[in-house]
Each structure stands twice: as C-alpha cells, then as structure tokens.
Short mmCIF file of C-alpha atoms and ligand atoms in Angstrom, two decimals:
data_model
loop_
_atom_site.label_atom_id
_atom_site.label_comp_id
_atom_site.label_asym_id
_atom_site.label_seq_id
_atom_site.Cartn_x
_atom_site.Cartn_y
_atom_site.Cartn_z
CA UNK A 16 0.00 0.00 0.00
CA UNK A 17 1.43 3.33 -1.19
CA UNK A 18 0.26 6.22 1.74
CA UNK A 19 0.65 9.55 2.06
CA UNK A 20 -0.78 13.26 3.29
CA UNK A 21 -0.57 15.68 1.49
CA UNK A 22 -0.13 18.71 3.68
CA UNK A 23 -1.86 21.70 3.05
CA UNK A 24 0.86 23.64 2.37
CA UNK A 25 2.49 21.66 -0.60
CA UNK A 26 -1.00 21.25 -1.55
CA UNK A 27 -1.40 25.45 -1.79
CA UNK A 28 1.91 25.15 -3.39
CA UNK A 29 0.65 23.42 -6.06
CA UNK A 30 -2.52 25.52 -6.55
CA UNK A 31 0.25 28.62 -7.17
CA UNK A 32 2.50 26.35 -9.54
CA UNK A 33 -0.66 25.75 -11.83
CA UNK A 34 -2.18 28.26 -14.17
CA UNK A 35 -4.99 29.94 -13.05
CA UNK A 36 -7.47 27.39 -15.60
CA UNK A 37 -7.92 23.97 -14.58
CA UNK A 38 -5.85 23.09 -17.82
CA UNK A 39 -2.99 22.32 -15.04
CA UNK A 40 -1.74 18.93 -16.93
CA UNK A 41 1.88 19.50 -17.97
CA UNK A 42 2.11 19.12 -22.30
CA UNK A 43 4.22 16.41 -22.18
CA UNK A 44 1.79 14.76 -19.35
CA UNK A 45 -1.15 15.51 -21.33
CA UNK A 46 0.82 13.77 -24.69
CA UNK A 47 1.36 10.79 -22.91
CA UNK A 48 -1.92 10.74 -21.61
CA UNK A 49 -3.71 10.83 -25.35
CA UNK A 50 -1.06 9.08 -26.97
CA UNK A 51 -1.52 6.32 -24.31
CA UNK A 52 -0.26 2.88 -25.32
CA UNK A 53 -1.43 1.88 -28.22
CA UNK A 54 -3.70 5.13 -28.48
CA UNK A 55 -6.50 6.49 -27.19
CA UNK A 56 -8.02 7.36 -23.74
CA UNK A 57 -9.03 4.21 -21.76
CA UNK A 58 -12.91 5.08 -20.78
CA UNK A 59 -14.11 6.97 -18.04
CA UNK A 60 -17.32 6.82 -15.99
CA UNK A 61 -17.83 9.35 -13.35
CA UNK A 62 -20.69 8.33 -10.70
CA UNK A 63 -21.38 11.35 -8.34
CA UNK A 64 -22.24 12.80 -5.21
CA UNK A 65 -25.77 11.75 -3.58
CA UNK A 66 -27.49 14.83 -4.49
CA UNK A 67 -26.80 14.69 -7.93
CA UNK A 68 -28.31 12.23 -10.00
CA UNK A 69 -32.28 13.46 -11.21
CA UNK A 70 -35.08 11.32 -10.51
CA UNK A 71 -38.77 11.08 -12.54
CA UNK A 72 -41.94 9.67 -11.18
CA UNK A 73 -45.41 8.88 -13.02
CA UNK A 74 -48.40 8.40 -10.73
CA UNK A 75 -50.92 5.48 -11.26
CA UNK A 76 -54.48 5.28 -10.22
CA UNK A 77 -53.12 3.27 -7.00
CA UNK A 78 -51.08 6.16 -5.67
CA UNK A 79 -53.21 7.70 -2.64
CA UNK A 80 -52.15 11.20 -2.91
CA UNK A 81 -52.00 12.71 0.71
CA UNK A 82 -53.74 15.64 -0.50
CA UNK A 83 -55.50 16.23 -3.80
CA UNK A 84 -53.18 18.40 -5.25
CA UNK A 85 -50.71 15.90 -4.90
CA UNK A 86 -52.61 13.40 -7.32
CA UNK A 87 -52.71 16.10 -9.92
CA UNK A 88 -50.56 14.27 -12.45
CA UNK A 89 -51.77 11.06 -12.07
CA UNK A 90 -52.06 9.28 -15.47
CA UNK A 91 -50.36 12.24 -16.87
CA UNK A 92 -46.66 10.66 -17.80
CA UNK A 93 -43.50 11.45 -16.37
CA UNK A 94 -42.57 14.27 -14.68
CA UNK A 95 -39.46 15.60 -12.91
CA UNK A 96 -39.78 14.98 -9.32
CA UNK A 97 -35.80 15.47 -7.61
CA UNK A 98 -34.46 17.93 -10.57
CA UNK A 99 -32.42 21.54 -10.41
CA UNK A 100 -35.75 22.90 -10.07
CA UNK A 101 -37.10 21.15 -7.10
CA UNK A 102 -35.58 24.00 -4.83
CA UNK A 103 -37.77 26.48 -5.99
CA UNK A 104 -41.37 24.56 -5.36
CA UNK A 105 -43.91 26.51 -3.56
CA UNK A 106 -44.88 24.59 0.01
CA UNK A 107 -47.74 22.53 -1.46
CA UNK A 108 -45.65 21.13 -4.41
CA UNK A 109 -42.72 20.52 -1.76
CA UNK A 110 -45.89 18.42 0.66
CA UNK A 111 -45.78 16.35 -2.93
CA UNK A 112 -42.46 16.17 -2.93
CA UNK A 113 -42.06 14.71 -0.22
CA UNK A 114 -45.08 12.38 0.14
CA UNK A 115 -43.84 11.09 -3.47
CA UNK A 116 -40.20 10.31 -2.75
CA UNK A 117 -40.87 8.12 0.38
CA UNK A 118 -40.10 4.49 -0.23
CA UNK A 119 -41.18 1.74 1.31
CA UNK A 120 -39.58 -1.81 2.84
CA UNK A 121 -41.10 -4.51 2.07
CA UNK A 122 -40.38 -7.40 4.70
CA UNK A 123 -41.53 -9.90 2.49
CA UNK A 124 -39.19 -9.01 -0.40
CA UNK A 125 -36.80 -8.22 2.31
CA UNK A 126 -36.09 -4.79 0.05
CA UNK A 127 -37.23 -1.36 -0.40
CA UNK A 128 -39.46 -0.11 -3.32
CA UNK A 129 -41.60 3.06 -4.60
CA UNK A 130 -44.64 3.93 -2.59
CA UNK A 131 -47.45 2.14 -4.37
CA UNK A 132 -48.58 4.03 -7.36
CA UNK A 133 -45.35 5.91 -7.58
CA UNK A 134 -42.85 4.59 -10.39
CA UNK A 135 -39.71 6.48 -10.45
CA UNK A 136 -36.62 6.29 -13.26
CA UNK A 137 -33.54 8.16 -13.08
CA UNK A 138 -32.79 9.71 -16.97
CA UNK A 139 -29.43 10.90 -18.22
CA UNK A 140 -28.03 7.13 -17.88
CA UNK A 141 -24.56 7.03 -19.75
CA UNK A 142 -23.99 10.40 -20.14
CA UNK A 143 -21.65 12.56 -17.56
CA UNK A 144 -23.90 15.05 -18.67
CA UNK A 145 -26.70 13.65 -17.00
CA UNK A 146 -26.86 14.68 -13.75
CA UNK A 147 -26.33 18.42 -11.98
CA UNK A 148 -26.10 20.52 -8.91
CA UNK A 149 -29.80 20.78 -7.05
CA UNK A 150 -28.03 23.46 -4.89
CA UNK A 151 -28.05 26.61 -6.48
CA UNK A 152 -26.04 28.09 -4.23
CA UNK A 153 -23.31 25.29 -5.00
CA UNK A 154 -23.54 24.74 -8.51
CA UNK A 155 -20.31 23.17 -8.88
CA UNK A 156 -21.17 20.15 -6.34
CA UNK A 157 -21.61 17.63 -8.85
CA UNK A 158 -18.60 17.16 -10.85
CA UNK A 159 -18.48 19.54 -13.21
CA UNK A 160 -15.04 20.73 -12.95
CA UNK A 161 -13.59 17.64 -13.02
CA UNK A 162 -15.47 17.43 -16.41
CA UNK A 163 -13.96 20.33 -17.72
CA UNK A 164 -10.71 18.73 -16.78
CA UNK A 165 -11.21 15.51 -18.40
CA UNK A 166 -12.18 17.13 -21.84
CA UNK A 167 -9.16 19.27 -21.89
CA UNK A 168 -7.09 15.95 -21.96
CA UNK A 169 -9.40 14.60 -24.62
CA UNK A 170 -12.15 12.90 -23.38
CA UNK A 171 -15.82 13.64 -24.90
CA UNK A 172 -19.21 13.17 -23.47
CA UNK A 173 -20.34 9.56 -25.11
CA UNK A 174 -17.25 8.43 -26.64
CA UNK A 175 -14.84 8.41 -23.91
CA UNK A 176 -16.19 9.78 -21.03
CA UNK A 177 -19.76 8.48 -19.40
CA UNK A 178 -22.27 8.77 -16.53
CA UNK A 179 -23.66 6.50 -14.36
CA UNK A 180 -26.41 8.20 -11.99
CA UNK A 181 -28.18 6.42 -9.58
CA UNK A 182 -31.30 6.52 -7.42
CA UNK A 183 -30.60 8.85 -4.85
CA UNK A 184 -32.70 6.87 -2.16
CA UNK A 185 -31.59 2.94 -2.27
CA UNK A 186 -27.97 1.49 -1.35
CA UNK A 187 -25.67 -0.85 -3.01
CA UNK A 188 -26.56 -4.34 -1.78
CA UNK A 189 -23.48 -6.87 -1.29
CA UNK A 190 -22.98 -9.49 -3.65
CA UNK A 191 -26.15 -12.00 -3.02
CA UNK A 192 -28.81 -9.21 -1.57
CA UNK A 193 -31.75 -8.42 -3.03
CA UNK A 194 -32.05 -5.44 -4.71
CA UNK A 195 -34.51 -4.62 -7.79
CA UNK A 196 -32.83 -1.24 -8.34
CA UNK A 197 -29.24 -2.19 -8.24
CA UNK A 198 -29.73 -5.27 -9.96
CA UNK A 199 -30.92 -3.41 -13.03
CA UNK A 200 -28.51 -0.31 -12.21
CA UNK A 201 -25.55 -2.64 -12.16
CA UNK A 202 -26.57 -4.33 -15.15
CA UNK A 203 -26.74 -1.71 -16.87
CA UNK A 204 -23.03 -0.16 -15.64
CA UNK A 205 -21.66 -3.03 -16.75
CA UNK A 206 -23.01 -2.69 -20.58
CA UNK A 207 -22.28 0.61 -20.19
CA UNK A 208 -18.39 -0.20 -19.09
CA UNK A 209 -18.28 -3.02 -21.98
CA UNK A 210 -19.58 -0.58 -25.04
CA UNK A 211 -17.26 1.54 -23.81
CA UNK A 212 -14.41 -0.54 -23.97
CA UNK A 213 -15.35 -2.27 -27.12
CA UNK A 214 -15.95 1.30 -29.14
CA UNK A 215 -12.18 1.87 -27.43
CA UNK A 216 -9.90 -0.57 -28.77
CA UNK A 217 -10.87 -2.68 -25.93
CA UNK A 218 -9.41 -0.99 -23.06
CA UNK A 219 -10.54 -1.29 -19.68
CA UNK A 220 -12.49 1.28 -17.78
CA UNK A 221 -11.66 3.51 -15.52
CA UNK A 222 -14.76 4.06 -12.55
CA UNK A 223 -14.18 7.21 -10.49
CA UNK A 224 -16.73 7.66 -7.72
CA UNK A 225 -17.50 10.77 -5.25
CA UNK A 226 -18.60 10.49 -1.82
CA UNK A 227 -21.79 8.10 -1.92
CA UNK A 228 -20.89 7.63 -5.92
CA UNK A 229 -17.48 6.38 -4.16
CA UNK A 230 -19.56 3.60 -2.57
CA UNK A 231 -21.93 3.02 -5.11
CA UNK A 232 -18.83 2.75 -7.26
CA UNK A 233 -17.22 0.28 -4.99
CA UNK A 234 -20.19 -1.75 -4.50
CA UNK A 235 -20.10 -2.18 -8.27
CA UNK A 236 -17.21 -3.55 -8.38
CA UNK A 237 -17.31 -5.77 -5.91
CA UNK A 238 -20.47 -7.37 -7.21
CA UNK A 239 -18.80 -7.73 -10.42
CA UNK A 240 -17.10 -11.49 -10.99
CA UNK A 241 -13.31 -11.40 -10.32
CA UNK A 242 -12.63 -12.20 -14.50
CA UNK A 243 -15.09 -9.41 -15.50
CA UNK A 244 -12.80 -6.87 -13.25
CA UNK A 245 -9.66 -7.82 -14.40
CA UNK A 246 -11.04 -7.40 -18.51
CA UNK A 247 -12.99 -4.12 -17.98
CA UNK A 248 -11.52 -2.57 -14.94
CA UNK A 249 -8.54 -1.03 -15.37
CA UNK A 250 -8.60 1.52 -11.73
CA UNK A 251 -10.96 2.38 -9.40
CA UNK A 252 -10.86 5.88 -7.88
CA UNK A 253 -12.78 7.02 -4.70
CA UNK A 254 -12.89 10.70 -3.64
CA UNK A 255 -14.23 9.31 -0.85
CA UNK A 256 -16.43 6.40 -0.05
CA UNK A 257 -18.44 5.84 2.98
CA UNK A 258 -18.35 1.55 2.74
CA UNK A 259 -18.17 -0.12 5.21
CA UNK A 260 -17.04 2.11 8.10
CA UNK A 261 -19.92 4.23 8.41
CA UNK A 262 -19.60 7.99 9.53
CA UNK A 263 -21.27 9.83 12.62
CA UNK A 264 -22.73 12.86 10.56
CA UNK A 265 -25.01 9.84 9.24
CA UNK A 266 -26.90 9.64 12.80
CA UNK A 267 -27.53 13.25 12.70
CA UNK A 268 -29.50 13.59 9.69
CA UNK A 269 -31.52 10.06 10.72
CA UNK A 270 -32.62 12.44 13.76
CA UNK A 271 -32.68 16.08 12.29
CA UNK A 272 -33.08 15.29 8.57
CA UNK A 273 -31.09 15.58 5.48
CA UNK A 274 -29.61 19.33 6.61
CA UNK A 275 -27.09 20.33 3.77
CA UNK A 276 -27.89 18.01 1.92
CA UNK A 277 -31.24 17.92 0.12
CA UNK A 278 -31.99 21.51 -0.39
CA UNK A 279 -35.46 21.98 -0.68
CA UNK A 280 -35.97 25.49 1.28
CA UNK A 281 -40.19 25.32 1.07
CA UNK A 282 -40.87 21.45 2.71
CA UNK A 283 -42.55 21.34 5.35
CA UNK A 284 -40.57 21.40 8.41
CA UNK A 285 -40.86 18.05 10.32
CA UNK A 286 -41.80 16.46 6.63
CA UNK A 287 -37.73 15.93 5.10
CA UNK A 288 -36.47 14.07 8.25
CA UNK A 289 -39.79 11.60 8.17
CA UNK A 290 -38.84 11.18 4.38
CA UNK A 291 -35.40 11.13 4.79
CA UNK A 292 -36.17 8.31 7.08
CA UNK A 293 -37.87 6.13 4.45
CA UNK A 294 -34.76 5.85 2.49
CA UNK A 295 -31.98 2.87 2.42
CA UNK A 296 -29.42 5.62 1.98
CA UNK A 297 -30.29 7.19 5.45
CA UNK A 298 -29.10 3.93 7.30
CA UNK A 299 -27.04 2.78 5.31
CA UNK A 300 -24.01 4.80 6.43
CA UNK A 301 -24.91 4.89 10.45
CA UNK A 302 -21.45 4.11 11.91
CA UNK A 303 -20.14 0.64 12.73
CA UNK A 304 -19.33 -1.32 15.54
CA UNK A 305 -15.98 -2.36 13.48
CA UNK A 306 -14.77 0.86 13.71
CA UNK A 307 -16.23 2.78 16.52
CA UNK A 308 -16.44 -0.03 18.90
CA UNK A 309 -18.20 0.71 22.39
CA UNK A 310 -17.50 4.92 22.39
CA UNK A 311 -20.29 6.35 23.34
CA UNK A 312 -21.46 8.28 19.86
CA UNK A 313 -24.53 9.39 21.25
CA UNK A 314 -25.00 11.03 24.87
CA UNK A 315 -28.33 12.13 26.24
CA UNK A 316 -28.98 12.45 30.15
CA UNK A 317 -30.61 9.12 30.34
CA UNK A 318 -28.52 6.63 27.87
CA UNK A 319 -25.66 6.64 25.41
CA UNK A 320 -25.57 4.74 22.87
CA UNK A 321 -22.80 3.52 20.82
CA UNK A 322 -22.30 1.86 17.15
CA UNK A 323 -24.09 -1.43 18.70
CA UNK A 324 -26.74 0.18 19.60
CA UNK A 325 -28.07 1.88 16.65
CA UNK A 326 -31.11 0.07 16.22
CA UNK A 327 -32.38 1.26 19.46
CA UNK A 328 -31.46 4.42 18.78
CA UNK A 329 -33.41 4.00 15.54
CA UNK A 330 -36.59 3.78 17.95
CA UNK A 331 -35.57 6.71 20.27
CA UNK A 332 -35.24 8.94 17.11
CA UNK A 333 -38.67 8.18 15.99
CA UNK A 334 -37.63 6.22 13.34
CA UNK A 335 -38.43 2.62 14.28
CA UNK A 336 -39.52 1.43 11.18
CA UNK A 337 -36.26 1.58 9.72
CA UNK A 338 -35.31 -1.10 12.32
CA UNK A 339 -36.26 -4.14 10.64
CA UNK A 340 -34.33 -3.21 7.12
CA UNK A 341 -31.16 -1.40 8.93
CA UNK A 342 -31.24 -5.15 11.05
CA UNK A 343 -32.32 -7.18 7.42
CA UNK A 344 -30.13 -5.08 4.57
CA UNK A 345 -27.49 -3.08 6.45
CA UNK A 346 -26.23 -4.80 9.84
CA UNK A 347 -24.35 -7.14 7.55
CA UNK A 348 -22.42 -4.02 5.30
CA UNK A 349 -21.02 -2.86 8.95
CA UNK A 350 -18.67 -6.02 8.79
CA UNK A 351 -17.96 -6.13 4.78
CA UNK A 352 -14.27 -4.59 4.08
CA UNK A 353 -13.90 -7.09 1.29
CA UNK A 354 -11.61 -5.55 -1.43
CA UNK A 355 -12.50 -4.71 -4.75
CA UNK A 356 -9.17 -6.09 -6.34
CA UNK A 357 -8.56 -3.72 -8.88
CA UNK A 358 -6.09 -0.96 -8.62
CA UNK A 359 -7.84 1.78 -6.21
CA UNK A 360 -6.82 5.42 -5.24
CA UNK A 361 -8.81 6.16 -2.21
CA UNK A 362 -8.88 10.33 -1.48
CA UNK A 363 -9.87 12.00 1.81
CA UNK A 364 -9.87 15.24 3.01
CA UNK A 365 -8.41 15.51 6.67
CA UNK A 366 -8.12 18.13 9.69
CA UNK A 367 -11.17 19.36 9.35
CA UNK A 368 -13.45 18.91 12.54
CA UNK A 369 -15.76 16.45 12.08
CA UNK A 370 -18.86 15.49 14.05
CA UNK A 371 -17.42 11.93 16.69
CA UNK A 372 -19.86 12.71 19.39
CA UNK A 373 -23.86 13.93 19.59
CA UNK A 374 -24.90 15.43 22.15
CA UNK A 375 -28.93 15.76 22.90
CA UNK A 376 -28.76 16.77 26.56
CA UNK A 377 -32.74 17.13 26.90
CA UNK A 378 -33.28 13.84 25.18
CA UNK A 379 -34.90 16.16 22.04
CA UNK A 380 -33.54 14.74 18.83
CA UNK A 381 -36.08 17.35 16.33
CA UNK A 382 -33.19 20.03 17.79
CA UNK A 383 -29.46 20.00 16.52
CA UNK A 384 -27.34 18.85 18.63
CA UNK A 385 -23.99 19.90 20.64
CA UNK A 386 -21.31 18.50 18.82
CA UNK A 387 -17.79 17.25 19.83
CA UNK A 388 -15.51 17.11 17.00
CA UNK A 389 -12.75 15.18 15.91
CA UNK A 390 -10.96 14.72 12.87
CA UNK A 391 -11.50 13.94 9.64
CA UNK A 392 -13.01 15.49 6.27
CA UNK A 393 -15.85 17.21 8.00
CA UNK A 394 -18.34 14.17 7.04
CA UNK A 395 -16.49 10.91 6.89
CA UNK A 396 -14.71 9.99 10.02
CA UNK A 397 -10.60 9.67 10.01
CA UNK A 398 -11.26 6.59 11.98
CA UNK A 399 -13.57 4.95 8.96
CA UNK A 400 -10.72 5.77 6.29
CA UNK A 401 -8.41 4.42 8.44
CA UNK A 402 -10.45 0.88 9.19
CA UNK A 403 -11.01 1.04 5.11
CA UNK A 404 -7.11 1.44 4.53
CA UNK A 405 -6.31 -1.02 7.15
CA UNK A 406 -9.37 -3.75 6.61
CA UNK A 407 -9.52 -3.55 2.93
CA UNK A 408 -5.98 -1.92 1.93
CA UNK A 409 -4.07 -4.76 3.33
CA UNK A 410 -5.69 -7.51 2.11
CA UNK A 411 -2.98 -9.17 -0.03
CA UNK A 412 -3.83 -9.09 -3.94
CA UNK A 413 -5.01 -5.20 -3.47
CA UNK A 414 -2.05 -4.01 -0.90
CA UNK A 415 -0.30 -3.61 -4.18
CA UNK A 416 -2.74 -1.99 -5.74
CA UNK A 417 -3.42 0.49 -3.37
CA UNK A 418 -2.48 4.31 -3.06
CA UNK A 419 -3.85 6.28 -0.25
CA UNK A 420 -4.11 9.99 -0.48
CA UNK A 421 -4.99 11.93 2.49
CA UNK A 422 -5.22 15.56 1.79
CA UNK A 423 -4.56 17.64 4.69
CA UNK A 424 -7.40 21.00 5.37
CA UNK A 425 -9.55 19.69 2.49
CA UNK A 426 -13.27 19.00 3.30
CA UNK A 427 -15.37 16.49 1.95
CA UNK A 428 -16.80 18.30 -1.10
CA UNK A 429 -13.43 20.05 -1.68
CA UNK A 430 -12.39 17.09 -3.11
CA UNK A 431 -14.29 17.75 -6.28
CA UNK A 432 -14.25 21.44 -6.28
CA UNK A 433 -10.70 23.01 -5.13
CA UNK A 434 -7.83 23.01 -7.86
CA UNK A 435 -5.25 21.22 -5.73
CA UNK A 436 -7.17 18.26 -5.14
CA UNK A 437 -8.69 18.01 -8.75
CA UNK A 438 -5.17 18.27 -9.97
CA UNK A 439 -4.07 15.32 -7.83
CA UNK A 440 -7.41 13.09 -9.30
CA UNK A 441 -6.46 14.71 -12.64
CA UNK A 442 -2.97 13.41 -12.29
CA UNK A 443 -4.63 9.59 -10.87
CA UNK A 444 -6.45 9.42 -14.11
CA UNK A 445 -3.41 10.38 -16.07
CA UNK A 446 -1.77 7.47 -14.46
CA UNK A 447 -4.06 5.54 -15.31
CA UNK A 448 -4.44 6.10 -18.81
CA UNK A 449 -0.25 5.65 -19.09
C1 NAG B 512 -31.15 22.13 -15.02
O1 NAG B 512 -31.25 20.91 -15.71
C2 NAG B 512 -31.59 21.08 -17.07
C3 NAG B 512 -31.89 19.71 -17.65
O2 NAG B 512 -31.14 18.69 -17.06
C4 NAG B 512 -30.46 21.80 -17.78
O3 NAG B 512 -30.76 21.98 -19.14
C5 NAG B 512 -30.24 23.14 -17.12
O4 NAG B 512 -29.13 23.78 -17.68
C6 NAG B 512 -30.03 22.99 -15.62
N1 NAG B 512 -30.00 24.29 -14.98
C7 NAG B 512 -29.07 24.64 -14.11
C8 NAG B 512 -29.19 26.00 -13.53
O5 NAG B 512 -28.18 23.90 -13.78
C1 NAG B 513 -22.22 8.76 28.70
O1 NAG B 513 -20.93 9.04 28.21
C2 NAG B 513 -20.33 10.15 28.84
C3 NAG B 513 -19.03 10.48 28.10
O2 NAG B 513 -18.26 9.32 27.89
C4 NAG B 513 -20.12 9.82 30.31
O3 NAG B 513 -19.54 10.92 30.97
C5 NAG B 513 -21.48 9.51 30.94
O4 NAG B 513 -21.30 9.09 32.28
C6 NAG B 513 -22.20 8.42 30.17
N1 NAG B 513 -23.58 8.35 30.65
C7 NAG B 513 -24.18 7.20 30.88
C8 NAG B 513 -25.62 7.30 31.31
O5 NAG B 513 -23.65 6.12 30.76
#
C-alpha cells in the first residue's frame, strides 16, 4: 500500500505552480496521456455525489395522494420529481415532494421499493452530462469541474467519457442481496463499461466515484465477478467512499433530517427528516461497531448509545420502522471490508473537525445537537478511512494496488471542487491512462 498526506501547504503550493485554468496537466503529461499505449483514452465513468443524479416519477391510479393536489398528475406521464428545479417549489408542491419520494420496505421481499402508485426512473443514464447541482447556491457540487478537466485531456461526453447516476434513495446491496434497483442499475453499468471498452480498442475502464458515488462505485465492483474486473476494470478511484465504516454525521440527519444536503428550502418542516427516514441511503451509512467499537457516539442524560446500539437508537429517534431493514439489509455491510481487487486510489480530506460525538442533553432529537468534533473530512470519520485502509488496503492481492491519499485542510466536497485536489485526481487518471 502506497500512503501519504498531502499537507496543506504543498497542496497550496501546487494551486500557485498551476495556471490559473484547470488546464494544469503539464504538455508532455497531457501527450502521454492521449497518446496512451497503443492510443486512445481508456474510458471513463464518473458516478457522483448523492445529491446529484435526477429522478422522474409517473403516478398510477393506486397512488393515494395525501392531499388532492398531490394526485394532480396522475395518469399524466412522467414528470421531474428530484431535478435543479425542485428548490424552488412553492410549500404545497414541496408536501408532494415529499409524500412522493418516500419508499417503502417490504419485509416480504426483504427490500425497499416506490410507494405504491409511484414509479420512479432516473434519466441521463450514460452520459456525464446527466446529472447536476440541485443546490443553487453550490452549482459546482456535482462534478463539473472535473469534467472540464477531463475534456481538456481529450475525453468527450459519449465516446470516452460516461455517466452512471443512480437513485438517490436505495444502497448498493453486497454481492447476493436483493435489490430490484441495483440489480438493473448494475446491469446496466456493466453494458455501459463493456460498449465503452469495445468502441475503445478494448481498453478497460476507468470508474471514479464521489462520496456516496465512491460507494456506489465500490459496490459495483465488488459485485462484479473477479474475470469481469480484471477485462474491464482497469482503476478504481474514490474521492471518498463511505463503505463499510460508516460515519457519525449519518446519525444526525436520521434524527434532524437531510440538513445540507437535500436543499429543498419550502418542505414542510418536520416532513424531510420523516422522508429522509424512508430511504436505504439514510441507514445505510450509520457508523459501525468495526470501527467505533463501544464509544459512546450518542449522549443524552438518560442513555448513550454507541455503534451497537443503533437500532435502538433507531426507535428513540422516531424512526423505528427503519429497524427491521437497517437489522435485514445493512447490519451485515457494517462487517464487509472485502476488497475490490482492482487498482484503487482512495482520497480524503483531513483536519477538518468532524462530528465523533452527539450530544442531545434534553433527550430532544427534532433540535441540533452539541457537537464534539474530531478529525476527519468534515463528514467521513478519520477513523472509517483508516479501518477502510487497514481492513480492505491490506488484504494481499489489493495491498499492491493500493495508493492512499490523504489531503490535509480539504473538506469532503473540496475534493471535487478546489484546484489542488482536482489536480491530484487529474494526475490519478493520467496514471491511469499511461
Ligand atoms: C437544469 O437541468 C436542465 C436539464 O437537465 C439543464 O438543461 C439546465 O441547464 C439545468 N440548470 C441549471 C441552472 O443547472
Ligand atoms: C455517557 O458518556 C459520557 C461520556 O463518555 C459519560 O460521561 C457519561 O457518564 C455516560 N452516561 C451514561 C448514562 O452512561
């Protein structure tokens, strides 16, 4: 395993050694880059941040609309329902929002699924052009400078360079879950990675994933079969990922709601955490036992509860139905660090206070509460990257394959947005492509 940090003055070095543009690759760099060996780029498919893919929904006569504006477009087709738009909905539209995006687990399937009479897609599959910034006031969340990047050395939307946007709400399974969603997702990632090789000379793919794209991108991989990855994987880089570990940050939003994250100013108040609730991606990342062992992650004045006791927390929070899936679907991805067995940069951002300890003093978990911070990249824990470099990193077969980056003072969107660390991705992919 190759590790280092980065610290953050080498890294503000390098921001005043590059031109001003993100056209930062030295000539001779970029040459080698596009005159690769034997020619060409090897592919790229960029899977992004949580909040960035779009999702569309068409209502059937056996949705039961909450209110009867909310069953306006029944029978009417698709419509956007999570798009750049959604931010700007007046309260009632936001009510339908809401009531719409809930999903469902169903203990029979043992998986989640769309609220009855709800059918959702998510468009702009295959294209890196498919999927945007809901935030207006951070448009550049979702990978767009990194795109810029990449088509300065060459690559172009649908030859080269692709998209792979996911449904915001459900998580990766591991290899043998049930999932309805990722099983068709992943199938189609795969096509997706083998056009993409065969239209380029047959070269391998390269996956780069941010934040939950990181996992989503890992989980990919490792559901792939070992021969597939070694013909049409040729590296795997995270910007983070969230596997495995798990991340304190997580428990706050399964109390408070999605806060920074889905921006969607006009819901009703108490309505985002309820929905937030309903989705696999809200417990999917709650932090492990593995990693956080008996620490007490959440103090109030009666109990604390640590990473083995999230399910009761679950309950305390007001969200005990998401006990039976978090103890069916997710229990199980607190103890996978299985590798992926491809060559893998992992990224973080560290030294940036990050939430280790909640504190909800009067037992009320609707307020924020008083935080005690450690380190890491101001989301993911430096204790989860460091179980994920030690519990996947060293596993023999990917210790080789295996360069750690920790980048000192960068946070966890950073990664995809600040010059230094886009050069240092910039420079992974170059490597990559050598
Ligand atoms: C919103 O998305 C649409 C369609 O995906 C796109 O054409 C438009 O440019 C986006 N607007 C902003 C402000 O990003
Ligand atoms: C909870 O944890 C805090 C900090 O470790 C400790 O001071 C306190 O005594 C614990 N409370 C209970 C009820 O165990």
């Amino acid at each position: 395993m190759v590790s280092f940090t980065l610290p953050g003055l080498l890294s503000a070095l390098l921001l005043l050694l590059l031109p001003a543009s993100l056209d930062h690759l030295p000539a001779s760099q970029r040459r080698e880059a596009e005159g690769g060996i034997g020619g060409g780029l090897h592919p790229i498919v960029l899977i992004p941040g949580v909040t960035c893919p779009d999702l569309e929904a068409r209502l059937t006569e056996a949705y039961r609309p909450s209110t009867p504006r909310c069953g306006r477009m029944t029978g009417e087709g698709w419509f956007g329902l999570w798009t750049n738009r959604t931010w700007e909905m007046d309260p009632e539209r936001a009510a339908c929002f809401v009531d719409q995006m809930r999903l469902v687990y169903d203990p029979v399937l043992g998986d989640f699924r769309d609220l009855p009479g709800v059918e959702t897609r998510v468009p702009g599959f295959g294209s890196a052009r498919g999927f945007g910034s809901k935030d207006p006031p951070h448009p550049e969340y979702c990978l767009g400078a990194l795109k810029s990047a990449l088509e300065r050395l060459g690559y172009r939307d649908g030859e080269t360079l692709f998209g792979a946007p996911y449904d915001l709400r459900y998580a990766p399974p591991l290899p043998g879950q049930t999932s309805r969603v990722y099983s068709r997702y992943f199938r189609g990632l795969a096509r997706l990675i083998e056009d993409a090789s065969r239209r380029n000379n047959g070269k391998p793919a390269i996956i780069l994933g941010h934040s939950f794209g990181g996992g989503v991108a890992l989980e990919f991989v490792r559901n792939t079969p070992l021969p597939w990855r070694d013909r049409f994987v040729k590296h795997l880089t995270v910007a983070p990922t969230w596997s495995g570990g798990g991340y304190v940050k997580s428990l706050m939003a399964v109390a408070s709601g999605p806060v920074g994250l889905l921006f969607v100013p006009s819901a009703p108040q108490l309505a985002m955490p309820s929905m937030w609730r309903t989705f696999e991606t809200a417990i999917v990342n709650l932090p492990s036992p593995a990693v956080f062992g008996r620490r007490p992650l959440v103090i109030t004045r009666h109990r604390n509860y640590s990473a083995y006791d999230i399910a009761d927390l679950l309950v305390a929070v007001g969200s005990a139905d998401g006990v039976r899936p978090f103890r069916e679907r997710e229990l199980s991805k607190m103890e996978y660090f299985e590798a992926p067995m491809v060559p893998l940069t992992y990224i973080n951002g560290v030294g940036i206070p990050t939430a280790e300890q909640l504190i909800y003093w009067d037992d009320d978990f609707d307020r924020l509460p008083e935080v005690v911070y450690g380190d890491g990249d101001d989301t993911i824990n430096l204790a989860s990257m460091l179980a994920f470099e030690e519990k996947v990193g060293k596993r023999p077969g990917q210790m080789e394959r295996l360069k750690s980056i920790k980048l000192a003072g960068f946070r966890h969107s950073a990664l995809v947005t600040d010059v230094g660390a886009l050069s240092i991705i910039m420079n992974e992919i170059v490597e990559a492509n050598r």
